[in-house]
Short mmCIF file of C-alpha atoms in Angstrom, two decimals:
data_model
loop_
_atom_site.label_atom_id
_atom_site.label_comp_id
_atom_site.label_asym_id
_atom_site.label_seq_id
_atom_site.Cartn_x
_atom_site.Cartn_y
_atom_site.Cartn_z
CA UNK A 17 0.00 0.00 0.00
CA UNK A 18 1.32 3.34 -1.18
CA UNK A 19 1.88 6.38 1.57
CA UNK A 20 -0.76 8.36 0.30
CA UNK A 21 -3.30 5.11 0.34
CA UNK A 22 -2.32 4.70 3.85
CA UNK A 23 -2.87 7.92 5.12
CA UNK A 24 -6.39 8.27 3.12
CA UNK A 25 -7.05 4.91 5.15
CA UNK A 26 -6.23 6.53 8.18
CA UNK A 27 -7.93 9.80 7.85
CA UNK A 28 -11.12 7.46 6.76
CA UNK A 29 -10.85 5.61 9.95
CA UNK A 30 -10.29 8.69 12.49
CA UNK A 31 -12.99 9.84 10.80
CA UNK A 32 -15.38 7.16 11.39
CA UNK A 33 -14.32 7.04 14.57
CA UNK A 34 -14.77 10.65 15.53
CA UNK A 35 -18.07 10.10 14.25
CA UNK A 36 -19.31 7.06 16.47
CA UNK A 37 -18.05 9.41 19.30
CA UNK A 38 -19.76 12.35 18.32
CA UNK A 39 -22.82 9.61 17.99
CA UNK A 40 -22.62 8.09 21.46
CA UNK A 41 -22.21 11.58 22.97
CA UNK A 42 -25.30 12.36 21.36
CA UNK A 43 -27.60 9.17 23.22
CA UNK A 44 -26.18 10.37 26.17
CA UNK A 45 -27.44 13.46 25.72
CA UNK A 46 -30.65 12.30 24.47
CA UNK A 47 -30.94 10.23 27.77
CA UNK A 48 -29.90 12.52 30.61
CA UNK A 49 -32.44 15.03 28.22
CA UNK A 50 -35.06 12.27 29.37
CA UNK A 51 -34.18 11.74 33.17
CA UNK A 52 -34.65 15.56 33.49
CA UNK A 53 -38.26 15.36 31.87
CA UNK A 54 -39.24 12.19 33.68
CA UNK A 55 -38.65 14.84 37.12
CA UNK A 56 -40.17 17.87 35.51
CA UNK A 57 -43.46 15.74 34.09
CA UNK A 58 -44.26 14.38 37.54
CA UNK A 59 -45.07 17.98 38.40
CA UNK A 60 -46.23 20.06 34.55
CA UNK A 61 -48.23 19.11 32.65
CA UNK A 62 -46.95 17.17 29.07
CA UNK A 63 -47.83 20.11 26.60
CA UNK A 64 -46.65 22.66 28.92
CA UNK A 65 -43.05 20.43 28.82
CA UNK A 66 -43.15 20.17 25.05
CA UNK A 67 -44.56 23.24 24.25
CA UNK A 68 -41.34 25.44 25.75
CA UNK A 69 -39.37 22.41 23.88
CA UNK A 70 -40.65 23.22 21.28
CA UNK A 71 -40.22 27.54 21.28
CA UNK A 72 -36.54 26.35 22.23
CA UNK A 73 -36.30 24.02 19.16
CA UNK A 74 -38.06 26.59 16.08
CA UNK A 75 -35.01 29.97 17.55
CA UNK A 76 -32.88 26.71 17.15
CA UNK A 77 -34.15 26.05 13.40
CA UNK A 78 -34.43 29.56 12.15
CA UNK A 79 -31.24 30.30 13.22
CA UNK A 80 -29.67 27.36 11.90
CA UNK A 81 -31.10 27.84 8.78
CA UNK A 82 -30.19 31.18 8.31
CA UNK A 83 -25.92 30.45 9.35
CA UNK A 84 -26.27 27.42 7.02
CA UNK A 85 -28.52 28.69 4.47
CA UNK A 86 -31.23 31.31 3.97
CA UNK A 87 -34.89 31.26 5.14
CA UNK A 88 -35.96 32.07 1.38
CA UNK A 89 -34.35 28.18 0.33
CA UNK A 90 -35.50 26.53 2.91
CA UNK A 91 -39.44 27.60 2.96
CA UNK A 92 -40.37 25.79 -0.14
CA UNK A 93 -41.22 22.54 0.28
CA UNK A 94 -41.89 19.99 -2.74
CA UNK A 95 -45.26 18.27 -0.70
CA UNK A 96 -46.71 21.11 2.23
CA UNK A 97 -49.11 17.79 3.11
CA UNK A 98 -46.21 15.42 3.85
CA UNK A 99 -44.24 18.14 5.93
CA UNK A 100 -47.46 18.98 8.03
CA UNK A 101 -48.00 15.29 8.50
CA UNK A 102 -44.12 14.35 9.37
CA UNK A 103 -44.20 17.58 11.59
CA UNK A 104 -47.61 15.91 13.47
CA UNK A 105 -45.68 12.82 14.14
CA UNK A 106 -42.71 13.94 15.44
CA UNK A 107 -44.67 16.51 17.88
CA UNK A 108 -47.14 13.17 18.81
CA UNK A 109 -43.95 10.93 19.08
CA UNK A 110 -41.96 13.94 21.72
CA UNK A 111 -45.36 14.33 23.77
CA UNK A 112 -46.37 10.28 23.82
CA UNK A 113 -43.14 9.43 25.02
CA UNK A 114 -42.95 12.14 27.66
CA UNK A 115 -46.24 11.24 29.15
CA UNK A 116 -45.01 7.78 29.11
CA UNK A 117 -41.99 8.85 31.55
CA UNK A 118 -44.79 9.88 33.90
CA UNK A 119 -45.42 6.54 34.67
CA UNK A 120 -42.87 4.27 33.27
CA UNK A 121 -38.94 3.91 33.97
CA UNK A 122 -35.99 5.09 32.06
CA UNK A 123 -34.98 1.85 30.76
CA UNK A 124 -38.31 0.20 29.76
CA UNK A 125 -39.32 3.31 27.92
CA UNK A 126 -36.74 3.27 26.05
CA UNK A 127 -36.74 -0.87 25.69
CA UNK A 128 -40.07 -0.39 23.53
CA UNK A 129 -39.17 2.74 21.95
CA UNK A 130 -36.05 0.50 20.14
CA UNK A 131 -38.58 -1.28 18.22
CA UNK A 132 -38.49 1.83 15.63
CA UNK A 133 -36.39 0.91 13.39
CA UNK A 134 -37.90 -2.13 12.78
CA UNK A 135 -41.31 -0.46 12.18
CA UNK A 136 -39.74 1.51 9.81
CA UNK A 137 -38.72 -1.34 7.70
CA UNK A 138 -42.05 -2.96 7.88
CA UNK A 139 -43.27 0.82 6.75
CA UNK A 140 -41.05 0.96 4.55
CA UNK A 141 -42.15 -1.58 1.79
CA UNK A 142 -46.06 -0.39 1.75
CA UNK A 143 -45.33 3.17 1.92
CA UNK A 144 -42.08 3.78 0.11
CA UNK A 145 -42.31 0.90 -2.27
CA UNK A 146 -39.17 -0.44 -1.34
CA UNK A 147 -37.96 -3.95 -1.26
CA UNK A 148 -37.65 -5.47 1.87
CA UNK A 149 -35.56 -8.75 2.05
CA UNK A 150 -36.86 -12.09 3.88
CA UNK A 151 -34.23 -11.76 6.39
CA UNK A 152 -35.27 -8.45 7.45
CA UNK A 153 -38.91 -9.22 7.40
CA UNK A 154 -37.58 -12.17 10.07
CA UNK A 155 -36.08 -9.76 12.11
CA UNK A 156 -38.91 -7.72 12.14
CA UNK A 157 -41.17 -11.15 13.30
CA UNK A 158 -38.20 -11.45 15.89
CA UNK A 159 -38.49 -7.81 17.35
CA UNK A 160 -42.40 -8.17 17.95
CA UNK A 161 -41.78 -11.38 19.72
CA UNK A 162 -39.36 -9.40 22.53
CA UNK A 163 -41.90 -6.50 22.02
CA UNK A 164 -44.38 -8.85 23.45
CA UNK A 165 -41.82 -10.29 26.18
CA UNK A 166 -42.14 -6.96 27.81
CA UNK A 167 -45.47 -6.29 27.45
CA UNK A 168 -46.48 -9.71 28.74
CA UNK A 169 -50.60 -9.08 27.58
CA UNK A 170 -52.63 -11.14 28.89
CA UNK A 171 -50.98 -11.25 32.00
CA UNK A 172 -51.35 -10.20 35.56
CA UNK A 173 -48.41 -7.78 35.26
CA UNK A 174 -49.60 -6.24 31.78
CA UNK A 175 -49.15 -2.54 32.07
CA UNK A 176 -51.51 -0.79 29.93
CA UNK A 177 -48.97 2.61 30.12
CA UNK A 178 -46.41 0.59 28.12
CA UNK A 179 -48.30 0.83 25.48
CA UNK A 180 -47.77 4.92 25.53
CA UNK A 181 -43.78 4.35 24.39
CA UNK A 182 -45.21 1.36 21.98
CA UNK A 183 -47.49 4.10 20.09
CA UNK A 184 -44.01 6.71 20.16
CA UNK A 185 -42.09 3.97 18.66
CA UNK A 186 -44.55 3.54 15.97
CA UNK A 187 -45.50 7.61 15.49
CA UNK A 188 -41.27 7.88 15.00
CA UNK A 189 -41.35 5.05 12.79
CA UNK A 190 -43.75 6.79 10.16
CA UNK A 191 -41.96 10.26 10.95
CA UNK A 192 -38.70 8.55 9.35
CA UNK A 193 -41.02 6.96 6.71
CA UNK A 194 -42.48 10.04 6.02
CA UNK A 195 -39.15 12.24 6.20
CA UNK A 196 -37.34 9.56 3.52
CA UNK A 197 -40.82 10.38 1.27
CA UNK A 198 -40.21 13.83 1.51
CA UNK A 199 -36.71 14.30 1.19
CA UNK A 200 -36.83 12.00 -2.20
CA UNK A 201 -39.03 14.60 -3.35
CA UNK A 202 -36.50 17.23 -3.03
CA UNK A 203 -36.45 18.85 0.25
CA UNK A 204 -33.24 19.52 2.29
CA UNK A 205 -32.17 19.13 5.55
CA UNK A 206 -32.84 22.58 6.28
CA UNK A 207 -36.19 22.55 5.04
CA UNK A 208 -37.04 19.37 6.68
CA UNK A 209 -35.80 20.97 10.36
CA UNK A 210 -37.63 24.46 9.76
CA UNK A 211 -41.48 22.59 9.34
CA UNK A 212 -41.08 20.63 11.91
CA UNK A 213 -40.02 23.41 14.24
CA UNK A 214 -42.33 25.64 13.01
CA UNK A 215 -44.99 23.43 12.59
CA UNK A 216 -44.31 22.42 16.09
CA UNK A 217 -44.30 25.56 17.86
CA UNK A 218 -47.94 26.50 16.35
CA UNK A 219 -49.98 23.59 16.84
CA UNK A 220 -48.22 22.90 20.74
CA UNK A 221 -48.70 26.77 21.38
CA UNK A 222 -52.37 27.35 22.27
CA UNK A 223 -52.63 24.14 23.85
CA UNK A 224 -49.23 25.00 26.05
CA UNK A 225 -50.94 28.08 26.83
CA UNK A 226 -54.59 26.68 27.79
CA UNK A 227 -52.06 24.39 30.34
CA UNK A 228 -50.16 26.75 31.54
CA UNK A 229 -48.78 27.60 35.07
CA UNK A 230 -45.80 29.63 35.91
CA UNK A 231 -43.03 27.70 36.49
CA UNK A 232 -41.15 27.84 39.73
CA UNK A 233 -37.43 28.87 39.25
CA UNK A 234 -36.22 25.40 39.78
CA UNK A 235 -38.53 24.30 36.92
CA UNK A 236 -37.54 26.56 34.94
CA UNK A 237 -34.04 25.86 35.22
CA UNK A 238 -34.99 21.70 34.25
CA UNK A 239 -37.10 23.50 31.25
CA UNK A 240 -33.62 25.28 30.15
CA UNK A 241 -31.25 22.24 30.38
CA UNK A 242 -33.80 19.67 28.62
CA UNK A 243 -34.12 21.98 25.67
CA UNK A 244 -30.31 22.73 25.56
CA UNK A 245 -29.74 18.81 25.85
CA UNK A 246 -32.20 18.55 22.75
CA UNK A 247 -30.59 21.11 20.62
CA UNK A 248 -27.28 19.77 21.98
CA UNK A 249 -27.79 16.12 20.89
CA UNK A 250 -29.55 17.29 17.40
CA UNK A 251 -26.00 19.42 16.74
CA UNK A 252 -24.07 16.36 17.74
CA UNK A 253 -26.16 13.43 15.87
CA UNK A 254 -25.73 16.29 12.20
CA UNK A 255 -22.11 16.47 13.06
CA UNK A 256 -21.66 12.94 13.68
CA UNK A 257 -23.15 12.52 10.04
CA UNK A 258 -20.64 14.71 8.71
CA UNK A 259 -17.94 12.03 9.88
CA UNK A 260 -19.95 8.88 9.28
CA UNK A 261 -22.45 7.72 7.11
CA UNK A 262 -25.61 6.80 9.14
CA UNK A 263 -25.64 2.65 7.71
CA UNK A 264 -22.62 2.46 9.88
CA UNK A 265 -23.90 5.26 12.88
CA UNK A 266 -27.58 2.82 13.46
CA UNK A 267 -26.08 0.27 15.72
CA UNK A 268 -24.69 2.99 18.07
CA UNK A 269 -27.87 4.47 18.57
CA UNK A 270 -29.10 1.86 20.51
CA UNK A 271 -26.78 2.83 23.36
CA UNK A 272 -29.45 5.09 23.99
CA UNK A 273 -30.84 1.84 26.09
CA UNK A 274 -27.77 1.44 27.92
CA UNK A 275 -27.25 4.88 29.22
CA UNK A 276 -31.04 5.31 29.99
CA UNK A 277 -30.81 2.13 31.84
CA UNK A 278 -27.93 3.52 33.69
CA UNK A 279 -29.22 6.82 34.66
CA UNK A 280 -32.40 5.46 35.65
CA UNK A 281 -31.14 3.12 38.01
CA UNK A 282 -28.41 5.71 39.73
CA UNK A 283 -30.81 8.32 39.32
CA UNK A 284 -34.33 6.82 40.02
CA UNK A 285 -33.48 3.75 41.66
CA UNK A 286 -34.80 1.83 38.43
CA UNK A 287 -33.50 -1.48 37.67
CA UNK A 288 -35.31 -3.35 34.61
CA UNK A 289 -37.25 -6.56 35.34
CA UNK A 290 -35.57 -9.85 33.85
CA UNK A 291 -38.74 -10.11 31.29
CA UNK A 292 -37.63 -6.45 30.07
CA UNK A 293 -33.82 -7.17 29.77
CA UNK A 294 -34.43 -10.87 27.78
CA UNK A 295 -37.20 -8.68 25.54
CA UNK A 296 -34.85 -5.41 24.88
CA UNK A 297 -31.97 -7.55 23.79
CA UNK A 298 -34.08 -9.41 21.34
CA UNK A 299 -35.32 -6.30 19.98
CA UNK A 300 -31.67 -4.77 20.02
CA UNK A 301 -30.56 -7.93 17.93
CA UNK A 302 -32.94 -8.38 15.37
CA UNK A 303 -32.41 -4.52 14.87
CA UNK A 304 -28.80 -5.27 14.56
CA UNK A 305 -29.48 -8.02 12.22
CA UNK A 306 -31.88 -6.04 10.19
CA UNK A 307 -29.51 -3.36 9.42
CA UNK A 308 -26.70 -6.26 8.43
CA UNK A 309 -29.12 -7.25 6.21
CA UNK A 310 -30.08 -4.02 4.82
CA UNK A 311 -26.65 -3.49 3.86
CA UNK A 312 -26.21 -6.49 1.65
#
């Protein structure tokens, strides 16, 4: 191998690897974003929570749009109808899975909420036409068998709230659907971030308001670091991209699990149940083999 072939090889793989950093750092951002809204939604109310997420999120958009871009290229949109309707699942997916911290723990939240990118592949072949391989389609029958391991239905210890991060899972599913649609159309990155925070901020707005209650300072200190998490581990998942591409970034995303489970049990006290822990690593590893067999 020539000098300059080894040093491409070597810039390649500090690359990658700055990337799955940049990744990880993101889940753990994504989950301490979550332990601090599990505290704050035991106290205000879900659209209250979202709703200041949300104000955070479109100053976030705008102004990335206009350092990156202008607001004049990013407002048109090749399909209003599909950003509206990927904007309305990513706003039901945020408040479903923060009303299912109310009464669920860190770890088992996040067990069911894995299941997404499984649901996107079974999405995938109705709504985006594409072809989805019998080995993913197993994988897929795999992942709703340790979907049901948690859920246990039918059973004495069947908890109806796990069906609220079961109903995220499947509203982020058809938001990535939905955003792959979209973006085939034409739409960039930029356009795709402004309608959703835009979008966002009006329809969570007047029902914020019709919830609100002033915040005590403590509160609104929680409201301030959960939104700067979220804008935090947005920045670091786009910069991570810029490093890696995102076939070889999916496995990594399921550390999300491992750091939630973490948290919640030095934080909360939470430890998963055996039934959750033999059901999340069945869903983590037909995910795993899903994507394998995605890229072949």
């Amino acid at each position: 191998m020539s000098y300059s072939a080894q040093l491409s090889t070597q810039q390649e793989q500090r690359s990658t690897l700055t990337g799955v950093m940049l990744c990880i750092a993101a889940m753990m951002a994504f989950a301490t974003q979550d332990a601090f809204t599990k505290v704050i939604v035991q106290e205000m109310t879900v659209a209250q929570v979202v709703m200041v997420r949300y104000w955070v999120f479109a100053i976030f958009a705008v102004v990335w749009v206009t350092r990156t871009g202008t607001l004049r290229r990013a407002l048109p949109t090749a399909s209003f109808r599909l950003q509206l309707f990927r904007s309305l699942l990513s706003l039901a997916e945020i408040a479903l899975f923060n009303l299912a911290l109310r009464y669920l723990g860190l770890a088992e939240s996040h067990a069911l909420m894995a299941v997404f990118p499984l649901a996107v592949i079974a999405l995938a072949a109705p709504v985006l036409g594409e072809r989805v391989s019998i080995k993913c389609w197993c994988a897929v029958g795999v992942g709703f068998v340790g979907t049901l391991v948690i859920l246990r239905p039918g059973l004495s210890v069947f908890d109806t709230y796990s069906i609220i991060p079961l109903l995220a899972a499947l509203c982020f599913a058809g938001y990535h659907v939905v955003t792959r649609k979209v973006s085939a159309l034409g739409d960039s990155f930029n356009t795709n971030v402004l309608y959703m925070a835009l979008i966002g901020c009006l329809v969570t707005t007047p029902v914020g308001i019709s919830a609100w209650r002033e915040p005590t300072l403590i509160e609104w200190g929680w409201l301030a670091i959960i939104s700067a998490l979220s804008v935090a581990a947005q920045l670091l998942l786009v910069k991570a991209l810029e490093y890696a591409p995102a076939s070889l970034l999916q496995p990594f995303n399921y550390s999300l699990l491992v750091f939630a489970t973490l948290i919640g049990l030095f934080a909360f006290g939470e430890f998963p149940d055996t039934w959750t822990v033999i059901g999340a690593s069945v869903i983590i590893m037909s995910g795993l083999y899903s994507i394998r067999g995605q890229r072949k």
